[in-house]
Amino acid sequence: MQQGARKRHWTLADIPWQRFDASKVDPEILKVVKAAAMVEHNGRDYAAYLCNVFADDPAFQDVARGWAEEEVQHGQVLAEWARFADPAFDFDACFKRFTEGYKIETAAKASIRGSRSGELVARCIVETGTSSYYTALMEAAAEPVLKEICRNIAADELRHYKLFYDHLRRYLKAENVGRWKRLLVALGRMRESEDDELAYAYFAATEPTGARYERRRFSAAYARRAYGFYRERHVQRAVGMALKAAGLTPNGRLNAFLTRLACWFMRRRSAKLAAAGA
Ligand SMILES: [Fe+2]
Ligand SMILES: [Fe+2]
């Protein structure tokens, strides 16, 4: 590629929809795809929040807006696939239900992570989670169109990680945020994966009208399915990316230890939730 030239970003028209194979749709995967479509489609609200936090940094604001459009596109392509798999799926109604029940605090004037560097660490963790998740989902899925979609999204998520990581390095020069603090932000953001956002998205996307939201129940239902896709290689890569964002050696002994720990935790949690009928 010519230097400076940017590769055109893929669109929904690039997806080989004609290869869709209904016989290969896994109904459990369909549920998490519907939930992921909700969260991704909400990207613009995050951009609004980021533009407030980085109020005097127009270059980063541009990056945040461009990033959000790609996340929204992830939501659109996943919703489209879900409609192929389930023609009765009403994305608009589900998304309305999701955004009415789950709101992102867009009015904040400063990062809820204590600093801009902290905010960027948290963004790196989210992109770490999504890039490993879509890679794991791509490998777990048998339906060829979904595989292709996940491949595209996983590549975007990895690029998003790099984007936020570059800005993190820039901010670290101005802000004195040590590794310990960055590690705490990273761990805090990981813990939030079992908070309301994914649980509510799962509820809004899969439960019939009139059903009542219960965080524990839907967080468990989502976690059981999501954890089941991960293999050790996905976890190891994610741990490396998270350590790097915290300023630690990505692929050393700490990675090996944390990968084993995380795999053990995910297997145990997934088995417990399955036994409990989540
Ligand atoms: Fe995404
Ligand atoms: Fe992303």
PDB file of C-alpha atoms and ligand atoms in Angstrom:
ATOM      1  CA  MET A   1       0.000   0.000   0.000  1.00  0.00           C
ATOM      2  CA  GLN A   2       1.174   3.528  -0.774  1.00  0.00           C
ATOM      3  CA  GLN A   3       2.440   5.370   2.248  1.00  0.00           C
ATOM      4  CA  GLY A   4      -0.252   7.517   3.764  1.00  0.00           C
ATOM      5  CA  ALA A   5      -3.003   5.746   1.813  1.00  0.00           C
ATOM      6  CA  ARG A   6      -5.635   4.199   4.072  1.00  0.00           C
ATOM      7  CA  LYS A   7      -7.267   0.948   3.241  1.00  0.00           C
ATOM      8  CA  ARG A   8     -10.988   1.321   2.670  1.00  0.00           C
ATOM      9  CA  HIS A   9     -12.958   0.119   5.657  1.00  0.00           C
ATOM     10  CA  TRP A  10     -15.231  -2.847   4.916  1.00  0.00           C
ATOM     11  CA  THR A  11     -18.982  -2.314   4.666  1.00  0.00           C
ATOM     12  CA  LEU A  12     -22.084  -4.502   4.995  1.00  0.00           C
ATOM     13  CA  ALA A  13     -22.016  -4.919   1.201  1.00  0.00           C
ATOM     14  CA  ASP A  14     -18.650  -6.717   1.461  1.00  0.00           C
ATOM     15  CA  ILE A  15     -20.171  -9.520   3.551  1.00  0.00           C
ATOM     16  CA  PRO A  16     -20.891 -12.684   1.504  1.00  0.00           C
ATOM     17  CA  TRP A  17     -24.547 -12.907   2.618  1.00  0.00           C
ATOM     18  CA  GLN A  18     -25.331 -15.377  -0.205  1.00  0.00           C
ATOM     19  CA  ARG A  19     -23.272 -17.973   1.667  1.00  0.00           C
ATOM     20  CA  PHE A  20     -25.569 -17.856   4.704  1.00  0.00           C
ATOM     21  CA  ASP A  21     -26.367 -21.397   5.886  1.00  0.00           C
ATOM     22  CA  ALA A  22     -29.355 -21.567   8.237  1.00  0.00           C
ATOM     23  CA  SER A  23     -28.600 -25.188   9.126  1.00  0.00           C
ATOM     24  CA  LYS A  24     -25.348 -24.093  10.785  1.00  0.00           C
ATOM     25  CA  VAL A  25     -26.841 -21.476  13.105  1.00  0.00           C
ATOM     26  CA  ASP A  26     -26.295 -22.338  16.750  1.00  0.00           C
ATOM     27  CA  PRO A  27     -29.232 -20.898  18.765  1.00  0.00           C
ATOM     28  CA  GLU A  28     -26.974 -20.149  21.746  1.00  0.00           C
ATOM     29  CA  ILE A  29     -24.539 -18.223  19.564  1.00  0.00           C
ATOM     30  CA  LEU A  30     -27.490 -16.381  18.020  1.00  0.00           C
ATOM     31  CA  LYS A  31     -28.457 -15.091  21.485  1.00  0.00           C
ATOM     32  CA  VAL A  32     -25.032 -13.620  22.229  1.00  0.00           C
ATOM     33  CA  VAL A  33     -24.808 -12.130  18.742  1.00  0.00           C
ATOM     34  CA  LYS A  34     -28.101 -10.311  19.331  1.00  0.00           C
ATOM     35  CA  ALA A  35     -26.795  -9.008  22.671  1.00  0.00           C
ATOM     36  CA  ALA A  36     -23.479  -7.916  21.127  1.00  0.00           C
ATOM     37  CA  ALA A  37     -25.382  -6.031  18.415  1.00  0.00           C
ATOM     38  CA  MET A  38     -27.051  -3.897  21.120  1.00  0.00           C
ATOM     39  CA  VAL A  39     -23.815  -2.950  22.876  1.00  0.00           C
ATOM     40  CA  GLU A  40     -21.926  -2.217  19.670  1.00  0.00           C
ATOM     41  CA  HIS A  41     -24.740  -0.096  18.289  1.00  0.00           C
ATOM     42  CA  ASN A  42     -24.491   2.126  21.361  1.00  0.00           C
ATOM     43  CA  GLY A  43     -20.977   3.300  20.365  1.00  0.00           C
ATOM     44  CA  ARG A  44     -21.953   6.923  19.692  1.00  0.00           C
ATOM     45  CA  ASP A  45     -22.889   7.477  23.331  1.00  0.00           C
ATOM     46  CA  TYR A  46     -19.371   6.449  24.306  1.00  0.00           C
ATOM     47  CA  ALA A  47     -17.960   8.858  21.760  1.00  0.00           C
ATOM     48  CA  ALA A  48     -20.043  11.654  23.350  1.00  0.00           C
ATOM     49  CA  TYR A  49     -18.599  10.769  26.741  1.00  0.00           C
ATOM     50  CA  LEU A  50     -15.039  10.601  25.354  1.00  0.00           C
ATOM     51  CA  CYS A  51     -15.463  13.967  23.609  1.00  0.00           C
ATOM     52  CA  ASN A  52     -16.371  15.497  26.977  1.00  0.00           C
ATOM     53  CA  VAL A  53     -13.444  13.884  28.769  1.00  0.00           C
ATOM     54  CA  PHE A  54     -11.024  14.998  26.021  1.00  0.00           C
ATOM     55  CA  ALA A  55     -12.734  18.363  25.565  1.00  0.00           C
ATOM     56  CA  ASP A  56      -9.569  20.274  24.542  1.00  0.00           C
ATOM     57  CA  ASP A  57      -8.136  17.587  22.281  1.00  0.00           C
ATOM     58  CA  PRO A  58      -9.886  17.892  18.882  1.00  0.00           C
ATOM     59  CA  ALA A  59      -7.522  15.354  17.272  1.00  0.00           C
ATOM     60  CA  PHE A  60      -8.573  12.707  19.753  1.00  0.00           C
ATOM     61  CA  GLN A  61     -12.237  13.738  19.459  1.00  0.00           C
ATOM     62  CA  ASP A  62     -12.029  13.049  15.721  1.00  0.00           C
ATOM     63  CA  VAL A  63     -10.519   9.662  16.439  1.00  0.00           C
ATOM     64  CA  ALA A  64     -13.273   8.907  18.962  1.00  0.00           C
ATOM     65  CA  ARG A  65     -16.029   9.840  16.490  1.00  0.00           C
ATOM     66  CA  GLY A  66     -14.512   7.713  13.726  1.00  0.00           C
ATOM     67  CA  TRP A  67     -14.073   4.837  16.146  1.00  0.00           C
ATOM     68  CA  ALA A  68     -17.725   5.069  17.240  1.00  0.00           C
ATOM     69  CA  GLU A  69     -18.931   4.821  13.633  1.00  0.00           C
ATOM     70  CA  GLU A  70     -17.048   1.539  13.274  1.00  0.00           C
ATOM     71  CA  GLU A  71     -18.583   0.222  16.485  1.00  0.00           C
ATOM     72  CA  VAL A  72     -22.058   1.193  15.242  1.00  0.00           C
ATOM     73  CA  GLN A  73     -21.311  -0.669  12.018  1.00  0.00           C
ATOM     74  CA  HIS A  74     -20.426  -3.734  14.101  1.00  0.00           C
ATOM     75  CA  GLY A  75     -23.867  -3.434  15.653  1.00  0.00           C
ATOM     76  CA  GLN A  76     -25.495  -3.125  12.221  1.00  0.00           C
ATOM     77  CA  VAL A  77     -23.739  -6.133  10.705  1.00  0.00           C
ATOM     78  CA  LEU A  78     -24.435  -8.338  13.724  1.00  0.00           C
ATOM     79  CA  ALA A  79     -28.093  -7.255  13.716  1.00  0.00           C
ATOM     80  CA  GLU A  80     -28.323  -8.061  10.008  1.00  0.00           C
ATOM     81  CA  TRP A  81     -26.864 -11.517  10.554  1.00  0.00           C
ATOM     82  CA  ALA A  82     -29.281 -12.071  13.453  1.00  0.00           C
ATOM     83  CA  ARG A  83     -32.176 -11.184  11.108  1.00  0.00           C
ATOM     84  CA  PHE A  84     -30.965 -13.774   8.606  1.00  0.00           C
ATOM     85  CA  ALA A  85     -30.837 -16.353  11.377  1.00  0.00           C
ATOM     86  CA  ASP A  86     -34.115 -15.242  12.981  1.00  0.00           C
ATOM     87  CA  PRO A  87     -36.412 -13.246  10.661  1.00  0.00           C
ATOM     88  CA  ALA A  88     -38.641 -12.400  13.658  1.00  0.00           C
ATOM     89  CA  PHE A  89     -35.806 -10.524  15.369  1.00  0.00           C
ATOM     90  CA  ASP A  90     -36.854  -6.876  15.748  1.00  0.00           C
ATOM     91  CA  PHE A  91     -33.587  -5.055  16.282  1.00  0.00           C
ATOM     92  CA  ASP A  92     -35.105  -1.571  16.617  1.00  0.00           C
ATOM     93  CA  ALA A  93     -37.556  -2.658  19.303  1.00  0.00           C
ATOM     94  CA  CYS A  94     -34.845  -4.532  21.214  1.00  0.00           C
ATOM     95  CA  PHE A  95     -32.404  -1.645  20.942  1.00  0.00           C
ATOM     96  CA  LYS A  96     -35.024   0.781  22.231  1.00  0.00           C
ATOM     97  CA  ARG A  97     -35.618  -1.500  25.173  1.00  0.00           C
ATOM     98  CA  PHE A  98     -31.871  -1.702  25.806  1.00  0.00           C
ATOM     99  CA  THR A  99     -31.221   2.054  25.732  1.00  0.00           C
ATOM    100  CA  GLU A 100     -34.271   2.774  27.874  1.00  0.00           C
ATOM    101  CA  GLY A 101     -33.005   0.419  30.556  1.00  0.00           C
ATOM    102  CA  TYR A 102     -29.277   1.004  30.317  1.00  0.00           C
ATOM    103  CA  LYS A 103     -27.848   4.494  30.094  1.00  0.00           C
ATOM    104  CA  ILE A 104     -24.253   5.596  29.602  1.00  0.00           C
ATOM    105  CA  GLU A 105     -23.299   8.689  31.617  1.00  0.00           C
ATOM    106  CA  THR A 106     -22.427  10.973  28.710  1.00  0.00           C
ATOM    107  CA  ALA A 107     -22.419  14.252  30.643  1.00  0.00           C
ATOM    108  CA  ALA A 108     -19.260  13.570  32.698  1.00  0.00           C
ATOM    109  CA  LYS A 109     -16.646  16.293  32.326  1.00  0.00           C
ATOM    110  CA  ALA A 110     -13.740  14.185  33.561  1.00  0.00           C
ATOM    111  CA  SER A 111     -12.892  10.517  33.203  1.00  0.00           C
ATOM    112  CA  ILE A 112     -14.509   8.192  35.691  1.00  0.00           C
ATOM    113  CA  ARG A 113     -11.081   6.441  35.657  1.00  0.00           C
ATOM    114  CA  GLY A 114      -9.375   9.349  37.463  1.00  0.00           C
ATOM    115  CA  SER A 115      -7.238  10.565  34.544  1.00  0.00           C
ATOM    116  CA  ARG A 116      -7.172  10.590  30.767  1.00  0.00           C
ATOM    117  CA  SER A 117      -4.460   7.937  30.803  1.00  0.00           C
ATOM    118  CA  GLY A 118      -6.733   5.839  33.005  1.00  0.00           C
ATOM    119  CA  GLU A 119      -9.579   6.351  30.540  1.00  0.00           C
ATOM    120  CA  LEU A 120      -7.365   5.155  27.693  1.00  0.00           C
ATOM    121  CA  VAL A 121      -6.256   2.118  29.697  1.00  0.00           C
ATOM    122  CA  ALA A 122      -9.939   1.260  30.196  1.00  0.00           C
ATOM    123  CA  ARG A 123     -10.574   1.686  26.452  1.00  0.00           C
ATOM    124  CA  CYS A 124      -7.621  -0.626  25.717  1.00  0.00           C
ATOM    125  CA  ILE A 125      -9.121  -3.225  28.046  1.00  0.00           C
ATOM    126  CA  VAL A 126     -12.493  -3.054  26.299  1.00  0.00           C
ATOM    127  CA  GLU A 127     -10.822  -3.490  22.898  1.00  0.00           C
ATOM    128  CA  THR A 128      -8.739  -6.339  24.314  1.00  0.00           C
ATOM    129  CA  GLY A 129     -11.958  -8.003  25.411  1.00  0.00           C
ATOM    130  CA  THR A 130     -13.759  -7.468  22.121  1.00  0.00           C
ATOM    131  CA  SER A 131     -10.842  -8.504  19.883  1.00  0.00           C
ATOM    132  CA  SER A 132     -10.323 -11.744  21.807  1.00  0.00           C
ATOM    133  CA  TYR A 133     -14.075 -12.342  22.031  1.00  0.00           C
ATOM    134  CA  TYR A 134     -14.748 -12.040  18.309  1.00  0.00           C
ATOM    135  CA  THR A 135     -11.703 -14.182  17.537  1.00  0.00           C
ATOM    136  CA  ALA A 136     -12.978 -16.871  19.909  1.00  0.00           C
ATOM    137  CA  LEU A 137     -16.508 -16.533  18.487  1.00  0.00           C
ATOM    138  CA  MET A 138     -15.209 -16.759  14.913  1.00  0.00           C
ATOM    139  CA  GLU A 139     -13.494 -20.050  15.754  1.00  0.00           C
ATOM    140  CA  ALA A 140     -16.503 -21.404  17.687  1.00  0.00           C
ATOM    141  CA  ALA A 141     -19.104 -20.524  15.036  1.00  0.00           C
ATOM    142  CA  ALA A 142     -19.889 -22.969  12.233  1.00  0.00           C
ATOM    143  CA  GLU A 143     -22.045 -20.604  10.144  1.00  0.00           C
ATOM    144  CA  PRO A 144     -19.759 -19.249   7.366  1.00  0.00           C
ATOM    145  CA  VAL A 145     -21.180 -15.710   7.143  1.00  0.00           C
ATOM    146  CA  LEU A 146     -20.902 -15.200  10.886  1.00  0.00           C
ATOM    147  CA  LYS A 147     -17.312 -16.413  10.723  1.00  0.00           C
ATOM    148  CA  GLU A 148     -16.534 -13.797   8.105  1.00  0.00           C
ATOM    149  CA  ILE A 149     -18.277 -11.060  10.095  1.00  0.00           C
ATOM    150  CA  CYS A 150     -16.357 -11.967  13.255  1.00  0.00           C
ATOM    151  CA  ARG A 151     -13.086 -11.972  11.318  1.00  0.00           C
ATOM    152  CA  ASN A 152     -13.741  -8.405  10.135  1.00  0.00           C
ATOM    153  CA  ILE A 153     -14.841  -7.199  13.541  1.00  0.00           C
ATOM    154  CA  ALA A 154     -11.927  -8.850  15.385  1.00  0.00           C
ATOM    155  CA  ALA A 155      -9.477  -7.089  13.046  1.00  0.00           C
ATOM    156  CA  ASP A 156     -11.197  -3.737  13.749  1.00  0.00           C
ATOM    157  CA  GLU A 157     -11.092  -4.318  17.494  1.00  0.00           C
ATOM    158  CA  LEU A 158      -7.372  -5.029  17.388  1.00  0.00           C
ATOM    159  CA  ARG A 159      -6.836  -1.829  15.432  1.00  0.00           C
ATOM    160  CA  HIS A 160      -8.966   0.052  18.007  1.00  0.00           C
ATOM    161  CA  TYR A 161      -6.729  -1.278  20.756  1.00  0.00           C
ATOM    162  CA  LYS A 162      -3.661   0.012  18.932  1.00  0.00           C
ATOM    163  CA  LEU A 163      -5.343   3.362  18.372  1.00  0.00           C
ATOM    164  CA  PHE A 164      -6.145   3.883  22.057  1.00  0.00           C
ATOM    165  CA  TYR A 165      -2.754   2.500  23.070  1.00  0.00           C
ATOM    166  CA  ASP A 166      -0.980   5.118  20.901  1.00  0.00           C
ATOM    167  CA  HIS A 167      -2.978   7.886  22.571  1.00  0.00           C
ATOM    168  CA  LEU A 168      -2.282   6.340  25.964  1.00  0.00           C
ATOM    169  CA  ARG A 169       1.457   6.610  25.301  1.00  0.00           C
ATOM    170  CA  ARG A 170       1.007  10.234  24.328  1.00  0.00           C
ATOM    171  CA  TYR A 171      -0.943  11.050  27.511  1.00  0.00           C
ATOM    172  CA  LEU A 172       1.451   9.165  29.748  1.00  0.00           C
ATOM    173  CA  LYS A 173       4.138  11.670  28.790  1.00  0.00           C
ATOM    174  CA  ALA A 174       2.050  14.462  30.307  1.00  0.00           C
ATOM    175  CA  GLU A 175       0.317  12.639  33.151  1.00  0.00           C
ATOM    176  CA  ASN A 176       2.134  10.754  35.819  1.00  0.00           C
ATOM    177  CA  VAL A 177       0.066   7.592  36.058  1.00  0.00           C
ATOM    178  CA  GLY A 178       2.163   4.679  37.295  1.00  0.00           C
ATOM    179  CA  ARG A 179       1.864   1.009  36.439  1.00  0.00           C
ATOM    180  CA  TRP A 180       0.129   0.183  39.694  1.00  0.00           C
ATOM    181  CA  LYS A 181      -2.645   2.692  39.022  1.00  0.00           C
ATOM    182  CA  ARG A 182      -2.973   1.515  35.432  1.00  0.00           C
ATOM    183  CA  LEU A 183      -3.192  -2.065  36.575  1.00  0.00           C
ATOM    184  CA  LEU A 184      -5.956  -1.150  39.014  1.00  0.00           C
ATOM    185  CA  VAL A 185      -7.914   0.597  36.268  1.00  0.00           C
ATOM    186  CA  ALA A 186      -7.429  -2.444  34.009  1.00  0.00           C
ATOM    187  CA  LEU A 187      -8.647  -4.866  36.676  1.00  0.00           C
ATOM    188  CA  GLY A 188     -11.559  -2.579  37.544  1.00  0.00           C
ATOM    189  CA  ARG A 189     -12.669  -2.438  33.918  1.00  0.00           C
ATOM    190  CA  MET A 190     -12.413  -6.232  33.605  1.00  0.00           C
ATOM    191  CA  ARG A 191     -14.641  -6.686  36.626  1.00  0.00           C
ATOM    192  CA  GLU A 192     -17.265  -4.473  35.009  1.00  0.00           C
ATOM    193  CA  SER A 193     -17.757  -7.048  32.259  1.00  0.00           C
ATOM    194  CA  GLU A 194     -20.252  -8.709  34.575  1.00  0.00           C
ATOM    195  CA  ASP A 195     -22.068  -5.439  35.324  1.00  0.00           C
ATOM    196  CA  ASP A 196     -25.307  -4.301  33.754  1.00  0.00           C
ATOM    197  CA  GLU A 197     -24.278  -3.471  30.190  1.00  0.00           C
ATOM    198  CA  LEU A 198     -23.924  -6.956  28.714  1.00  0.00           C
ATOM    199  CA  ALA A 199     -26.508  -8.449  31.038  1.00  0.00           C
ATOM    200  CA  TYR A 200     -29.082  -5.834  30.041  1.00  0.00           C
ATOM    201  CA  ALA A 201     -28.214  -6.213  26.374  1.00  0.00           C
ATOM    202  CA  TYR A 202     -28.721  -9.973  26.667  1.00  0.00           C
ATOM    203  CA  PHE A 203     -32.049  -9.425  28.393  1.00  0.00           C
ATOM    204  CA  ALA A 204     -33.273  -6.794  25.908  1.00  0.00           C
ATOM    205  CA  ALA A 205     -32.244  -8.873  22.899  1.00  0.00           C
ATOM    206  CA  THR A 206     -33.535 -12.285  23.919  1.00  0.00           C
ATOM    207  CA  GLU A 207     -36.353 -12.069  26.461  1.00  0.00           C
ATOM    208  CA  PRO A 208     -40.009 -11.823  25.461  1.00  0.00           C
ATOM    209  CA  THR A 209     -41.956  -8.601  26.035  1.00  0.00           C
ATOM    210  CA  GLY A 210     -43.120  -8.290  29.608  1.00  0.00           C
ATOM    211  CA  ALA A 211     -40.160 -10.193  31.090  1.00  0.00           C
ATOM    212  CA  ARG A 212     -38.463  -8.628  34.109  1.00  0.00           C
ATOM    213  CA  TYR A 213     -34.772  -7.747  34.213  1.00  0.00           C
ATOM    214  CA  GLU A 214     -32.613  -9.351  36.896  1.00  0.00           C
ATOM    215  CA  ARG A 215     -28.945  -8.534  36.740  1.00  0.00           C
ATOM    216  CA  ARG A 216     -27.666 -11.740  38.337  1.00  0.00           C
ATOM    217  CA  ARG A 217     -29.711 -13.973  36.112  1.00  0.00           C
ATOM    218  CA  PHE A 218     -28.893 -12.320  32.794  1.00  0.00           C
ATOM    219  CA  SER A 219     -25.282 -11.608  33.663  1.00  0.00           C
ATOM    220  CA  ALA A 220     -24.927 -15.328  34.429  1.00  0.00           C
ATOM    221  CA  ALA A 221     -26.723 -16.328  31.217  1.00  0.00           C
ATOM    222  CA  TYR A 222     -24.460 -14.148  29.118  1.00  0.00           C
ATOM    223  CA  ALA A 223     -21.250 -15.127  30.949  1.00  0.00           C
ATOM    224  CA  ARG A 224     -21.908 -18.837  30.662  1.00  0.00           C
ATOM    225  CA  ARG A 225     -22.213 -18.628  26.896  1.00  0.00           C
ATOM    226  CA  ALA A 226     -19.396 -16.128  26.352  1.00  0.00           C
ATOM    227  CA  TYR A 227     -16.814 -17.881  28.547  1.00  0.00           C
ATOM    228  CA  GLY A 228     -17.517 -21.140  26.767  1.00  0.00           C
ATOM    229  CA  PHE A 229     -16.018 -19.824  23.485  1.00  0.00           C
ATOM    230  CA  TYR A 230     -12.600 -19.021  24.903  1.00  0.00           C
ATOM    231  CA  ARG A 231      -9.595 -21.286  24.440  1.00  0.00           C
ATOM    232  CA  GLU A 232      -6.282 -20.843  26.202  1.00  0.00           C
ATOM    233  CA  ARG A 233      -4.670 -19.115  23.190  1.00  0.00           C
ATOM    234  CA  HIS A 234      -7.352 -16.413  23.212  1.00  0.00           C
ATOM    235  CA  VAL A 235      -6.906 -15.824  26.918  1.00  0.00           C
ATOM    236  CA  GLN A 236      -3.120 -15.689  26.627  1.00  0.00           C
ATOM    237  CA  ARG A 237      -3.298 -13.067  23.907  1.00  0.00           C
ATOM    238  CA  ALA A 238      -5.821 -11.012  25.863  1.00  0.00           C
ATOM    239  CA  VAL A 239      -3.698 -11.171  29.012  1.00  0.00           C
ATOM    240  CA  GLY A 240      -0.693  -9.959  26.995  1.00  0.00           C
ATOM    241  CA  MET A 241      -2.639  -6.990  25.611  1.00  0.00           C
ATOM    242  CA  ALA A 242      -3.974  -6.085  29.062  1.00  0.00           C
ATOM    243  CA  LEU A 243      -0.503  -6.269  30.635  1.00  0.00           C
ATOM    244  CA  LYS A 244       0.885  -4.080  27.883  1.00  0.00           C
ATOM    245  CA  ALA A 245      -1.783  -1.437  28.535  1.00  0.00           C
ATOM    246  CA  ALA A 246      -0.799  -1.485  32.207  1.00  0.00           C
ATOM    247  CA  GLY A 247       2.873  -0.990  31.264  1.00  0.00           C
ATOM    248  CA  LEU A 248       3.970  -4.525  32.204  1.00  0.00           C
ATOM    249  CA  THR A 249       5.831  -7.173  30.179  1.00  0.00           C
ATOM    250  CA  PRO A 250       3.144  -8.715  27.918  1.00  0.00           C
ATOM    251  CA  ASN A 251       4.531 -12.211  27.423  1.00  0.00           C
ATOM    252  CA  GLY A 252       6.583 -13.117  30.453  1.00  0.00           C
ATOM    253  CA  ARG A 253       5.999 -15.343  33.450  1.00  0.00           C
ATOM    254  CA  LEU A 254       3.255 -13.095  34.753  1.00  0.00           C
ATOM    255  CA  ASN A 255       1.325 -13.747  31.537  1.00  0.00           C
ATOM    256  CA  ALA A 256       1.702 -17.519  31.933  1.00  0.00           C
ATOM    257  CA  PHE A 257       0.469 -17.324  35.524  1.00  0.00           C
ATOM    258  CA  LEU A 258      -2.478 -15.009  34.770  1.00  0.00           C
ATOM    259  CA  THR A 259      -3.502 -17.044  31.712  1.00  0.00           C
ATOM    260  CA  ARG A 260      -3.695 -20.209  33.816  1.00  0.00           C
ATOM    261  CA  LEU A 261      -5.601 -18.362  36.516  1.00  0.00           C
ATOM    262  CA  ALA A 262      -8.055 -16.803  34.050  1.00  0.00           C
ATOM    263  CA  CYS A 263      -8.643 -20.109  32.217  1.00  0.00           C
ATOM    264  CA  TRP A 264      -9.284 -21.865  35.506  1.00  0.00           C
ATOM    265  CA  PHE A 265     -11.692 -19.129  36.591  1.00  0.00           C
ATOM    266  CA  MET A 266     -13.594 -19.134  33.299  1.00  0.00           C
ATOM    267  CA  ARG A 267     -13.914 -22.912  33.161  1.00  0.00           C
ATOM    268  CA  ARG A 268     -15.075 -23.078  36.764  1.00  0.00           C
ATOM    269  CA  ARG A 269     -17.537 -20.214  36.385  1.00  0.00           C
ATOM    270  CA  SER A 270     -18.903 -21.557  33.123  1.00  0.00           C
ATOM    271  CA  ALA A 271     -19.391 -25.054  34.601  1.00  0.00           C
ATOM    272  CA  LYS A 272     -21.027 -23.678  37.769  1.00  0.00           C
ATOM    273  CA  LEU A 273     -23.399 -21.505  35.759  1.00  0.00           C
ATOM    274  CA  ALA A 274     -24.268 -24.376  33.446  1.00  0.00           C
ATOM    275  CA  ALA A 275     -25.003 -26.593  36.460  1.00  0.00           C
ATOM    276  CA  ALA A 276     -27.224 -23.853  37.859  1.00  0.00           C
ATOM    277  CA  GLY A 277     -29.110 -23.703  34.549  1.00  0.00           C
ATOM    278  CA  ALA A 278     -27.981 -20.178  33.590  1.00  0.00           C
TER     279      ALA A 278
HETATM  280 FE    FE B   1     -16.911  -3.402  18.149  1.00  0.00          FE
HETATM  281 FE    FE B   2     -13.749  -1.647  19.175  1.00  0.00          FE
END
